[in-house]
Amino acid sequence: MTPENRSIKGDFDERIISLFVQGEYGKLTVGQGPGAADGATESDLSGTKVASFPDLALVGGALPFVEKSGDVTMSPTVFQSIRNQDFEARYDRVQYDSPKFGPVSLAVSQGYKGEQDITELAAFYNANLDGLGRLSASIGYSTKDVGGAAGDLDTIGGSVSWLHNTGINMTVVYSNTENDAGRDSDFNMFKVGYKTGKHAFTVHRAQGMDFDPVVVTPGANEGDPDIRNRVAGSDVEVYGAAYVYQPIKRLEIYAAYNNFSLDADSGSYEDVDVAIVGSRLRF
Amino acid sequence: MKKHKLALSIAFAGMVSAPAYAQKVEVPDLDVNVYGFINMAIMHSDTGNGSEQYIVDNDFASSRVGGVISTDLPDTGLKVGPIWNGNTSITPPTW
């Protein structure tokens, strides 16, 4: 869906098709599905995850940061400019999930996506803290052999979320991705909120640095090569808020707002504002 | 989530209209978990090109349906089964 076409019909896509065997020594899974570290940057006890997810560009991502001079060849989308750099959500892999060692569990996966070989490692921690509420934390690492000049794409990321018994909660996310061609992009997010009964409210600040999006626009005349411009030194800041009302366990009604602003080595950009009101019904 | 014993009724081809001949196959101890959700939202956006409204599948948690079927392997302590999950998707960039 784009501003020019608001009615693209979604496909029904196969996310997971796997076979598993599970016992006291853990779980072995073979087939297409999420990798061992998938979700490691997405620990969240705030109650507003459905409306304020770390990968903020998943809602409104196709909107452009309009360059103030009107130069469309230097106007990247939000989706190109900030991501939480979480791990692979679907590929063909063999995965082992350990049993829980107290509050800790480990996971490792190895597989491929097209021509790319992928290895992932992760650790997850979930515990009730005596008198201090709940703590959920995770850390993951992946290396992806993408070939060519980029070589290996290495990602490390994690998240910590704490929910106090009073309902006050805090969540921190960080990730870094590097490759052999000089990419070195960072993402961080801080979220604080209050959760009570059927209501949850959070405010957040996120930042994506050095994603350096490449804007591809068609040549002026038919047959001309595409124009490719890199927005060097990109730095996207996001400020937002979310509210979720959950009248029954199966139903969430939510509203959220995000302001995205882009700063770069050159150019000056208009902000992007996105607001959503929606509902999720589970079955 | 729904969890229940599954009983399969298999009507052989050509016998669908003659249920008296249908074969009923009991599959004991097969756990079936079906899950999913619908997650729709109205989005308002404002950029340097102006403002617009959209009706979207919230990709923070896109609508999906899935299932896990499992059964215990006797005398091993093991549980085996397939997992399937599908969702709506639009090729990125998405909303």
mmCIF file of C-alpha atoms in Angstrom:
data_model
loop_
_atom_site.group_PDB
_atom_site.id
_atom_site.type_symbol
_atom_site.label_atom_id
_atom_site.label_comp_id
_atom_site.label_asym_id
_atom_site.label_seq_id
_atom_site.Cartn_x
_atom_site.Cartn_y
_atom_site.Cartn_z
ATOM 1 C CA MET A 1 0.000 0.000 0.000
ATOM 2 C CA THR A 2 1.345 3.444 -0.928
ATOM 3 C CA PRO A 3 -0.031 6.978 -0.901
ATOM 4 C CA GLU A 4 -0.685 6.498 -4.645
ATOM 5 C CA ASN A 5 -2.444 3.157 -4.187
ATOM 6 C CA ARG A 6 -4.423 2.712 -0.982
ATOM 7 C CA SER A 7 -6.212 -0.484 -1.980
ATOM 8 C CA ILE A 8 -3.576 -3.164 -2.480
ATOM 9 C CA LYS A 9 -5.088 -6.528 -1.621
ATOM 10 C CA GLY A 10 -2.980 -8.549 0.807
ATOM 11 C CA ASP A 11 -2.008 -12.132 0.066
ATOM 12 C CA PHE A 12 -2.457 -14.936 2.526
ATOM 13 C CA ASP A 13 1.091 -15.954 3.225
ATOM 14 C CA GLU A 14 2.536 -19.067 4.845
ATOM 15 C CA ARG A 15 4.595 -17.984 7.846
ATOM 16 C CA ILE A 16 5.298 -21.271 9.588
ATOM 17 C CA ILE A 17 5.243 -24.874 8.422
ATOM 18 C CA SER A 18 7.370 -26.997 10.701
ATOM 19 C CA LEU A 19 7.598 -30.351 12.413
ATOM 20 C CA PHE A 20 8.762 -30.586 16.007
ATOM 21 C CA VAL A 21 9.726 -33.162 18.602
ATOM 22 C CA GLN A 22 9.726 -32.065 22.224
ATOM 23 C CA GLY A 23 10.843 -33.725 25.435
ATOM 24 C CA GLU A 24 12.631 -33.110 28.710
ATOM 25 C CA TYR A 25 15.849 -32.243 26.840
ATOM 26 C CA GLY A 26 14.232 -29.475 24.827
ATOM 27 C CA LYS A 27 12.549 -29.016 21.477
ATOM 28 C CA LEU A 28 13.882 -29.702 17.998
ATOM 29 C CA THR A 29 12.079 -28.032 15.079
ATOM 30 C CA VAL A 30 12.611 -28.533 11.345
ATOM 31 C CA GLY A 31 10.991 -26.484 8.595
ATOM 32 C CA GLN A 32 10.047 -22.899 7.799
ATOM 33 C CA GLY A 33 9.543 -20.613 10.748
ATOM 34 C CA PRO A 34 11.073 -17.963 13.001
ATOM 35 C CA GLY A 35 14.748 -18.257 13.903
ATOM 36 C CA ALA A 36 16.184 -18.837 17.352
ATOM 37 C CA ALA A 37 16.622 -15.118 18.042
ATOM 38 C CA ASP A 38 13.396 -13.865 16.459
ATOM 39 C CA GLY A 39 11.778 -11.426 18.879
ATOM 40 C CA ALA A 40 14.901 -10.885 20.979
ATOM 41 C CA THR A 41 14.540 -7.118 20.535
ATOM 42 C CA GLU A 42 10.828 -7.263 21.349
ATOM 43 C CA SER A 43 10.521 -8.102 25.058
ATOM 44 C CA ASP A 44 7.593 -5.991 26.234
ATOM 45 C CA LEU A 45 5.505 -6.217 29.409
ATOM 46 C CA SER A 46 3.865 -2.815 28.959
ATOM 47 C CA GLY A 47 0.556 -4.049 27.575
ATOM 48 C CA THR A 48 0.794 -1.716 24.546
ATOM 49 C CA LYS A 49 2.894 -3.922 22.250
ATOM 50 C CA VAL A 50 0.034 -4.226 19.742
ATOM 51 C CA ALA A 51 0.075 -0.443 19.242
ATOM 52 C CA SER A 52 3.674 0.495 20.016
ATOM 53 C CA PHE A 53 5.945 -2.213 18.617
ATOM 54 C CA PRO A 54 9.737 -1.694 18.393
ATOM 55 C CA ASP A 55 9.692 -2.037 14.598
ATOM 56 C CA LEU A 56 7.812 1.260 14.333
ATOM 57 C CA ALA A 57 8.124 1.474 10.533
ATOM 58 C CA LEU A 58 5.753 -1.470 10.116
ATOM 59 C CA VAL A 59 2.893 1.028 10.333
ATOM 60 C CA GLY A 60 3.271 3.986 7.990
ATOM 61 C CA GLY A 61 6.562 2.686 6.607
ATOM 62 C CA ALA A 62 5.840 3.567 2.963
ATOM 63 C CA LEU A 63 5.367 7.247 3.766
ATOM 64 C CA PRO A 64 8.179 9.482 2.483
ATOM 65 C CA PHE A 65 10.381 11.915 4.325
ATOM 66 C CA VAL A 66 9.783 14.740 1.857
ATOM 67 C CA GLU A 67 12.910 16.779 1.135
ATOM 68 C CA LYS A 68 11.950 20.418 1.687
ATOM 69 C CA SER A 69 13.370 21.584 -1.654
ATOM 70 C CA GLY A 70 11.086 19.069 -3.382
ATOM 71 C CA ASP A 71 13.921 16.794 -4.553
ATOM 72 C CA VAL A 72 12.174 13.391 -4.822
ATOM 73 C CA THR A 73 15.499 11.701 -5.575
ATOM 74 C CA MET A 74 16.517 12.418 -1.974
ATOM 75 C CA SER A 75 13.254 11.479 -0.226
ATOM 76 C CA PRO A 76 13.514 8.032 1.425
ATOM 77 C CA THR A 77 10.638 6.183 3.045
ATOM 78 C CA VAL A 78 10.293 5.648 6.765
ATOM 79 C CA PHE A 79 10.678 1.904 6.154
ATOM 80 C CA GLN A 80 14.114 2.450 4.615
ATOM 81 C CA SER A 81 15.278 4.788 7.352
ATOM 82 C CA ILE A 82 14.564 3.077 10.677
ATOM 83 C CA ARG A 83 14.046 -0.568 11.666
ATOM 84 C CA ASN A 84 14.505 -2.387 14.953
ATOM 85 C CA GLN A 85 16.812 -4.876 13.162
ATOM 86 C CA ASP A 86 15.204 -7.880 14.795
ATOM 87 C CA PHE A 87 16.130 -11.362 13.653
ATOM 88 C CA GLU A 88 14.746 -13.628 10.939
ATOM 89 C CA ALA A 89 11.010 -14.227 11.229
ATOM 90 C CA ARG A 90 10.791 -16.967 8.618
ATOM 91 C CA TYR A 91 13.282 -19.189 6.854
ATOM 92 C CA ASP A 92 14.049 -22.864 6.385
ATOM 93 C CA ARG A 93 15.957 -23.942 9.454
ATOM 94 C CA VAL A 94 16.777 -26.550 12.050
ATOM 95 C CA GLN A 95 16.251 -25.108 15.518
ATOM 96 C CA TYR A 96 16.950 -26.336 19.015
ATOM 97 C CA ASP A 97 15.262 -24.743 22.034
ATOM 98 C CA SER A 98 16.662 -25.778 25.392
ATOM 99 C CA PRO A 99 14.506 -26.616 28.391
ATOM 100 C CA LYS A 100 14.318 -23.860 30.991
ATOM 101 C CA PHE A 101 17.202 -23.563 33.402
ATOM 102 C CA GLY A 102 15.333 -21.666 36.075
ATOM 103 C CA PRO A 103 14.309 -18.397 34.409
ATOM 104 C CA VAL A 104 16.708 -18.849 31.462
ATOM 105 C CA SER A 105 16.265 -20.650 28.157
ATOM 106 C CA LEU A 106 18.611 -20.876 25.180
ATOM 107 C CA ALA A 107 18.029 -21.391 21.465
ATOM 108 C CA VAL A 108 20.127 -21.938 18.348
ATOM 109 C CA SER A 109 19.106 -22.249 14.700
ATOM 110 C CA GLN A 110 20.844 -22.856 11.393
ATOM 111 C CA GLY A 111 19.262 -22.576 7.981
ATOM 112 C CA TYR A 112 18.965 -20.630 4.772
ATOM 113 C CA LYS A 113 16.800 -18.055 3.033
ATOM 114 C CA GLY A 114 17.327 -18.130 -0.702
ATOM 115 C CA GLU A 115 21.085 -18.057 -1.197
ATOM 116 C CA GLN A 116 21.772 -16.718 2.303
ATOM 117 C CA ASP A 117 23.023 -19.026 5.053
ATOM 118 C CA ILE A 118 21.843 -17.925 8.495
ATOM 119 C CA THR A 119 22.947 -18.871 12.007
ATOM 120 C CA GLU A 120 21.247 -17.518 15.131
ATOM 121 C CA LEU A 121 21.867 -17.774 18.869
ATOM 122 C CA ALA A 122 19.667 -16.397 21.642
ATOM 123 C CA ALA A 123 19.060 -16.381 25.378
ATOM 124 C CA PHE A 124 15.786 -15.492 27.075
ATOM 125 C CA TYR A 125 15.108 -14.609 30.709
ATOM 126 C CA ASN A 126 11.692 -14.397 32.348
ATOM 127 C CA ALA A 127 11.167 -14.162 36.080
ATOM 128 C CA ASN A 128 8.948 -12.833 38.834
ATOM 129 C CA LEU A 129 11.066 -10.680 41.118
ATOM 130 C CA ASP A 130 10.092 -10.921 44.757
ATOM 131 C CA GLY A 131 8.247 -7.711 45.543
ATOM 132 C CA LEU A 132 9.523 -6.004 42.400
ATOM 133 C CA GLY A 133 7.195 -7.338 39.710
ATOM 134 C CA ARG A 134 8.249 -9.142 36.527
ATOM 135 C CA LEU A 135 11.351 -8.937 34.363
ATOM 136 C CA SER A 136 11.646 -10.161 30.794
ATOM 137 C CA ALA A 137 14.920 -9.913 28.889
ATOM 138 C CA SER A 138 16.446 -11.407 25.782
ATOM 139 C CA ILE A 139 19.593 -11.159 23.704
ATOM 140 C CA GLY A 140 20.291 -12.510 20.244
ATOM 141 C CA TYR A 141 23.028 -12.762 17.644
ATOM 142 C CA SER A 142 22.810 -13.697 13.992
ATOM 143 C CA THR A 143 25.193 -13.912 11.083
ATOM 144 C CA LYS A 144 23.894 -14.034 7.547
ATOM 145 C CA ASP A 145 26.105 -14.828 4.560
ATOM 146 C CA VAL A 146 24.563 -12.493 1.992
ATOM 147 C CA GLY A 147 27.467 -12.766 -0.457
ATOM 148 C CA GLY A 148 28.891 -10.083 -2.751
ATOM 149 C CA ALA A 149 30.566 -6.998 -1.336
ATOM 150 C CA ALA A 150 28.310 -7.068 1.733
ATOM 151 C CA GLY A 151 29.777 -10.435 2.771
ATOM 152 C CA ASP A 152 28.505 -11.320 6.216
ATOM 153 C CA LEU A 153 25.687 -9.364 7.836
ATOM 154 C CA ASP A 154 26.096 -9.598 11.610
ATOM 155 C CA THR A 155 23.365 -8.458 13.990
ATOM 156 C CA ILE A 156 23.358 -8.282 17.760
ATOM 157 C CA GLY A 157 20.354 -7.065 19.679
ATOM 158 C CA GLY A 158 18.418 -7.362 22.848
ATOM 159 C CA SER A 159 15.710 -5.955 25.045
ATOM 160 C CA VAL A 160 14.782 -5.674 28.711
ATOM 161 C CA SER A 161 11.267 -5.036 29.989
ATOM 162 C CA TRP A 162 10.305 -4.558 33.643
ATOM 163 C CA LEU A 163 6.766 -4.383 35.023
ATOM 164 C CA HIS A 164 6.522 -3.270 38.653
ATOM 165 C CA ASN A 165 3.657 -4.455 40.861
ATOM 166 C CA THR A 166 2.287 -0.900 40.852
ATOM 167 C CA GLY A 167 1.833 -1.069 37.050
ATOM 168 C CA ILE A 168 4.740 1.222 36.235
ATOM 169 C CA ASN A 169 6.832 -0.328 33.482
ATOM 170 C CA MET A 170 9.963 0.371 31.463
ATOM 171 C CA THR A 171 11.351 -1.202 28.297
ATOM 172 C CA VAL A 172 14.727 -0.745 26.620
ATOM 173 C CA VAL A 173 15.741 -2.053 23.168
ATOM 174 C CA TYR A 174 19.070 -1.954 21.356
ATOM 175 C CA SER A 175 20.382 -3.504 18.132
ATOM 176 C CA ASN A 176 23.356 -3.101 15.801
ATOM 177 C CA THR A 177 23.895 -4.463 12.296
ATOM 178 C CA GLU A 178 27.200 -4.494 10.428
ATOM 179 C CA ASN A 179 28.377 -5.896 7.131
ATOM 180 C CA ASP A 180 31.657 -6.098 5.205
ATOM 181 C CA ALA A 181 30.654 -3.193 2.936
ATOM 182 C CA GLY A 182 30.699 -0.644 5.747
ATOM 183 C CA ARG A 183 27.141 -0.745 7.022
ATOM 184 C CA ASP A 184 27.020 -0.037 10.751
ATOM 185 C CA SER A 185 23.470 0.887 11.769
ATOM 186 C CA ASP A 186 22.095 1.221 15.295
ATOM 187 C CA PHE A 187 18.605 1.197 16.762
ATOM 188 C CA ASN A 188 17.541 2.035 20.298
ATOM 189 C CA MET A 189 14.223 2.573 22.015
ATOM 190 C CA PHE A 190 13.084 3.548 25.495
ATOM 191 C CA LYS A 191 9.498 3.127 26.574
ATOM 192 C CA VAL A 192 7.868 3.957 29.887
ATOM 193 C CA GLY A 193 4.291 3.410 30.901
ATOM 194 C CA TYR A 194 1.579 2.573 33.369
ATOM 195 C CA LYS A 195 -0.678 -0.460 33.315
ATOM 196 C CA THR A 196 -3.696 -0.899 35.536
ATOM 197 C CA GLY A 197 -6.628 -3.271 35.162
ATOM 198 C CA LYS A 198 -7.922 -3.055 31.608
ATOM 199 C CA HIS A 199 -5.871 0.002 30.680
ATOM 200 C CA ALA A 200 -2.256 0.437 29.533
ATOM 201 C CA PHE A 201 -0.561 3.657 28.465
ATOM 202 C CA THR A 202 3.011 4.226 27.314
ATOM 203 C CA VAL A 203 5.211 6.929 25.807
ATOM 204 C CA HIS A 204 8.371 6.111 23.882
ATOM 205 C CA ARG A 205 11.388 7.523 22.158
ATOM 206 C CA ALA A 206 13.274 5.564 19.462
ATOM 207 C CA GLN A 207 16.259 6.317 17.258
ATOM 208 C CA GLY A 208 17.678 4.730 14.098
ATOM 209 C CA MET A 209 21.187 5.837 13.178
ATOM 210 C CA ASP A 210 23.207 5.352 9.994
ATOM 211 C CA PHE A 211 20.687 3.331 8.030
ATOM 212 C CA ASP A 212 21.738 5.579 5.125
ATOM 213 C CA PRO A 213 18.767 4.711 2.878
ATOM 214 C CA VAL A 214 19.267 4.559 -0.877
ATOM 215 C CA VAL A 215 16.544 6.335 -2.866
ATOM 216 C CA VAL A 216 15.965 4.775 -6.278
ATOM 217 C CA THR A 217 14.034 6.839 -8.833
ATOM 218 C CA PRO A 218 13.488 6.118 -12.538
ATOM 219 C CA GLY A 219 15.617 7.983 -15.079
ATOM 220 C CA ALA A 220 14.180 11.098 -16.727
ATOM 221 C CA ASN A 221 13.624 9.364 -20.056
ATOM 222 C CA GLU A 222 12.581 5.850 -20.951
ATOM 223 C CA GLY A 223 15.664 3.667 -21.131
ATOM 224 C CA ASP A 224 17.688 5.902 -18.827
ATOM 225 C CA PRO A 225 19.207 4.105 -15.852
ATOM 226 C CA ASP A 226 17.648 4.531 -12.412
ATOM 227 C CA ILE A 227 18.968 7.340 -10.254
ATOM 228 C CA ARG A 228 20.366 6.016 -6.950
ATOM 229 C CA ASN A 229 21.078 8.490 -4.166
ATOM 230 C CA ARG A 230 22.293 7.546 -0.698
ATOM 231 C CA VAL A 231 21.027 9.668 2.201
ATOM 232 C CA ALA A 232 24.298 9.592 4.138
ATOM 233 C CA GLY A 233 24.476 10.103 7.884
ATOM 234 C CA SER A 234 20.780 9.424 8.408
ATOM 235 C CA ASP A 235 19.457 9.820 11.941
ATOM 236 C CA VAL A 236 15.761 9.195 12.576
ATOM 237 C CA GLU A 237 14.160 10.111 15.893
ATOM 238 C CA VAL A 238 10.704 8.900 16.866
ATOM 239 C CA TYR A 239 8.518 10.189 19.671
ATOM 240 C CA GLY A 240 5.210 8.493 20.316
ATOM 241 C CA ALA A 241 2.498 7.349 22.676
ATOM 242 C CA ALA A 242 0.075 4.438 22.827
ATOM 243 C CA TYR A 243 -3.042 3.475 24.754
ATOM 244 C CA VAL A 244 -4.632 0.023 24.888
ATOM 245 C CA TYR A 245 -7.981 -0.854 26.431
ATOM 246 C CA GLN A 246 -8.644 -4.558 26.972
ATOM 247 C CA PRO A 247 -12.257 -5.012 28.128
ATOM 248 C CA ILE A 248 -12.021 -8.797 27.796
ATOM 249 C CA LYS A 249 -9.023 -11.085 27.344
ATOM 250 C CA ARG A 250 -9.707 -11.666 23.653
ATOM 251 C CA LEU A 251 -10.143 -8.050 22.656
ATOM 252 C CA GLU A 252 -7.819 -5.048 22.554
ATOM 253 C CA ILE A 253 -8.874 -1.586 21.408
ATOM 254 C CA TYR A 254 -5.994 0.802 20.867
ATOM 255 C CA ALA A 255 -4.827 4.191 19.699
ATOM 256 C CA ALA A 256 -1.253 5.253 18.972
ATOM 257 C CA TYR A 257 0.712 8.156 17.566
ATOM 258 C CA ASN A 258 4.267 8.473 16.221
ATOM 259 C CA ASN A 259 6.264 11.458 14.996
ATOM 260 C CA PHE A 260 9.223 10.523 12.766
ATOM 261 C CA SER A 261 11.921 13.095 12.017
ATOM 262 C CA LEU A 262 14.930 12.600 9.740
ATOM 263 C CA ASP A 263 18.244 14.396 9.950
ATOM 264 C CA ALA A 264 21.050 13.693 7.449
ATOM 265 C CA ASP A 265 24.426 15.046 6.332
ATOM 266 C CA SER A 266 22.686 16.987 3.583
ATOM 267 C CA GLY A 267 19.124 17.995 2.873
ATOM 268 C CA SER A 268 16.319 19.084 5.141
ATOM 269 C CA TYR A 269 13.251 16.945 5.668
ATOM 270 C CA GLU A 270 9.600 17.305 6.628
ATOM 271 C CA ASP A 271 8.461 15.153 9.575
ATOM 272 C CA VAL A 272 6.143 12.193 9.144
ATOM 273 C CA ASP A 273 3.217 11.842 11.572
ATOM 274 C CA VAL A 274 1.255 8.612 11.880
ATOM 275 C CA ALA A 275 -1.789 7.944 14.060
ATOM 276 C CA ILE A 276 -3.772 4.711 14.270
ATOM 277 C CA VAL A 277 -6.969 3.608 15.959
ATOM 278 C CA GLY A 278 -7.773 -0.076 15.801
ATOM 279 C CA SER A 279 -8.746 -3.325 17.408
ATOM 280 C CA ARG A 280 -7.420 -6.871 17.680
ATOM 281 C CA LEU A 281 -9.763 -9.776 18.323
ATOM 282 C CA ARG A 282 -8.170 -13.110 19.232
ATOM 283 C CA PHE A 283 -9.715 -16.525 18.694
ATOM 284 C CA MET B 1 -7.198 -21.435 21.989
ATOM 285 C CA LYS B 2 -9.193 -24.579 21.628
ATOM 286 C CA LYS B 3 -7.806 -27.898 22.692
ATOM 287 C CA HIS B 4 -9.695 -31.073 22.083
ATOM 288 C CA LYS B 5 -9.493 -34.651 20.984
ATOM 289 C CA LEU B 6 -9.793 -35.061 17.275
ATOM 290 C CA ALA B 7 -11.907 -37.673 15.612
ATOM 291 C CA LEU B 8 -11.538 -37.968 11.876
ATOM 292 C CA SER B 9 -14.331 -39.172 9.724
ATOM 293 C CA ILE B 10 -13.183 -40.280 6.318
ATOM 294 C CA ALA B 11 -15.710 -40.849 3.633
ATOM 295 C CA PHE B 12 -14.139 -42.671 0.746
ATOM 296 C CA ALA B 13 -14.497 -41.164 -2.683
ATOM 297 C CA GLY B 14 -17.811 -42.051 -4.233
ATOM 298 C CA MET B 15 -19.344 -42.809 -0.879
ATOM 299 C CA VAL B 16 -19.868 -39.239 0.228
ATOM 300 C CA SER B 17 -23.519 -39.449 -0.679
ATOM 301 C CA ALA B 18 -23.841 -42.773 1.095
ATOM 302 C CA PRO B 19 -22.889 -42.066 4.700
ATOM 303 C CA ALA B 20 -23.859 -45.546 5.803
ATOM 304 C CA TYR B 21 -20.600 -46.716 4.239
ATOM 305 C CA ALA B 22 -18.387 -43.950 5.630
ATOM 306 C CA GLN B 23 -15.310 -45.083 7.558
ATOM 307 C CA LYS B 24 -14.798 -43.444 10.881
ATOM 308 C CA VAL B 25 -11.186 -43.426 12.065
ATOM 309 C CA GLU B 26 -10.597 -42.609 15.702
ATOM 310 C CA VAL B 27 -7.310 -40.842 16.365
ATOM 311 C CA PRO B 28 -6.869 -40.846 20.121
ATOM 312 C CA ASP B 29 -4.621 -38.490 22.098
ATOM 313 C CA LEU B 30 -4.193 -36.005 19.298
ATOM 314 C CA ASP B 31 -4.141 -32.450 20.625
ATOM 315 C CA VAL B 32 -5.250 -29.722 18.263
ATOM 316 C CA ASN B 33 -4.624 -26.074 19.099
ATOM 317 C CA VAL B 34 -6.071 -23.486 16.749
ATOM 318 C CA TYR B 35 -5.244 -19.843 17.286
ATOM 319 C CA GLY B 36 -5.186 -16.505 15.529
ATOM 320 C CA PHE B 37 -6.480 -12.970 15.452
ATOM 321 C CA ILE B 38 -7.847 -10.212 13.256
ATOM 322 C CA ASN B 39 -6.130 -6.857 13.740
ATOM 323 C CA MET B 40 -7.497 -3.954 11.711
ATOM 324 C CA ALA B 41 -6.931 -0.234 12.139
ATOM 325 C CA ILE B 42 -7.655 3.174 10.655
ATOM 326 C CA MET B 43 -4.477 5.120 10.010
ATOM 327 C CA HIS B 44 -4.084 8.859 9.566
ATOM 328 C CA SER B 45 -0.821 10.168 8.157
ATOM 329 C CA ASP B 46 0.665 13.587 7.605
ATOM 330 C CA THR B 47 3.793 14.179 5.480
ATOM 331 C CA GLY B 48 5.274 17.000 3.442
ATOM 332 C CA ASN B 49 2.894 15.886 0.697
ATOM 333 C CA GLY B 50 -0.232 16.374 2.816
ATOM 334 C CA SER B 51 -2.441 14.142 4.939
ATOM 335 C CA GLU B 52 -4.347 10.962 4.096
ATOM 336 C CA GLN B 53 -6.377 8.198 5.730
ATOM 337 C CA TYR B 54 -6.045 4.444 5.217
ATOM 338 C CA ILE B 55 -7.689 1.254 6.418
ATOM 339 C CA VAL B 56 -4.885 -1.166 7.248
ATOM 340 C CA ASP B 57 -4.027 -4.547 8.678
ATOM 341 C CA ASN B 58 -1.861 -3.475 11.619
ATOM 342 C CA ASP B 59 1.544 -4.944 10.743
ATOM 343 C CA PHE B 60 2.756 -4.573 14.318
ATOM 344 C CA ALA B 61 0.866 -7.864 14.647
ATOM 345 C CA SER B 62 -0.723 -8.689 11.295
ATOM 346 C CA SER B 63 -3.894 -10.776 11.195
ATOM 347 C CA ARG B 64 -3.148 -14.486 11.190
ATOM 348 C CA VAL B 65 -4.394 -17.994 11.829
ATOM 349 C CA GLY B 66 -2.393 -21.022 12.879
ATOM 350 C CA GLY B 67 -2.509 -24.458 14.412
ATOM 351 C CA VAL B 68 -0.409 -26.960 16.295
ATOM 352 C CA ILE B 69 -1.224 -30.659 16.214
ATOM 353 C CA SER B 70 0.688 -32.880 18.597
ATOM 354 C CA THR B 71 0.646 -36.349 20.034
ATOM 355 C CA ASP B 72 2.611 -38.131 22.747
ATOM 356 C CA LEU B 73 4.992 -40.926 21.723
ATOM 357 C CA PRO B 74 4.410 -43.795 24.162
ATOM 358 C CA ASP B 75 7.244 -44.672 26.567
ATOM 359 C CA THR B 76 9.543 -41.886 25.319
ATOM 360 C CA GLY B 77 8.322 -38.746 27.070
ATOM 361 C CA LEU B 78 8.352 -37.094 23.662
ATOM 362 C CA LYS B 79 5.681 -35.069 21.936
ATOM 363 C CA VAL B 80 5.707 -34.643 18.143
ATOM 364 C CA GLY B 81 3.640 -32.729 15.651
ATOM 365 C CA PRO B 82 3.395 -30.140 12.915
ATOM 366 C CA ILE B 83 2.982 -26.381 13.316
ATOM 367 C CA TRP B 84 1.294 -24.246 10.690
ATOM 368 C CA ASN B 85 0.702 -20.513 10.663
ATOM 369 C CA GLY B 86 -0.278 -18.106 7.939
ATOM 370 C CA ASN B 87 -0.968 -14.404 7.847
ATOM 371 C CA THR B 88 -1.960 -11.638 5.540
ATOM 372 C CA SER B 89 1.014 -9.967 3.924
ATOM 373 C CA ILE B 90 1.757 -7.184 1.546
ATOM 374 C CA THR B 91 5.204 -6.963 -0.008
ATOM 375 C CA PRO B 92 7.156 -4.236 1.809
ATOM 376 C CA PRO B 93 7.117 -1.321 2.026
ATOM 377 C CA THR B 94 3.964 -1.854 4.006
ATOM 378 C CA TRP B 95 1.873 0.187 6.355
#
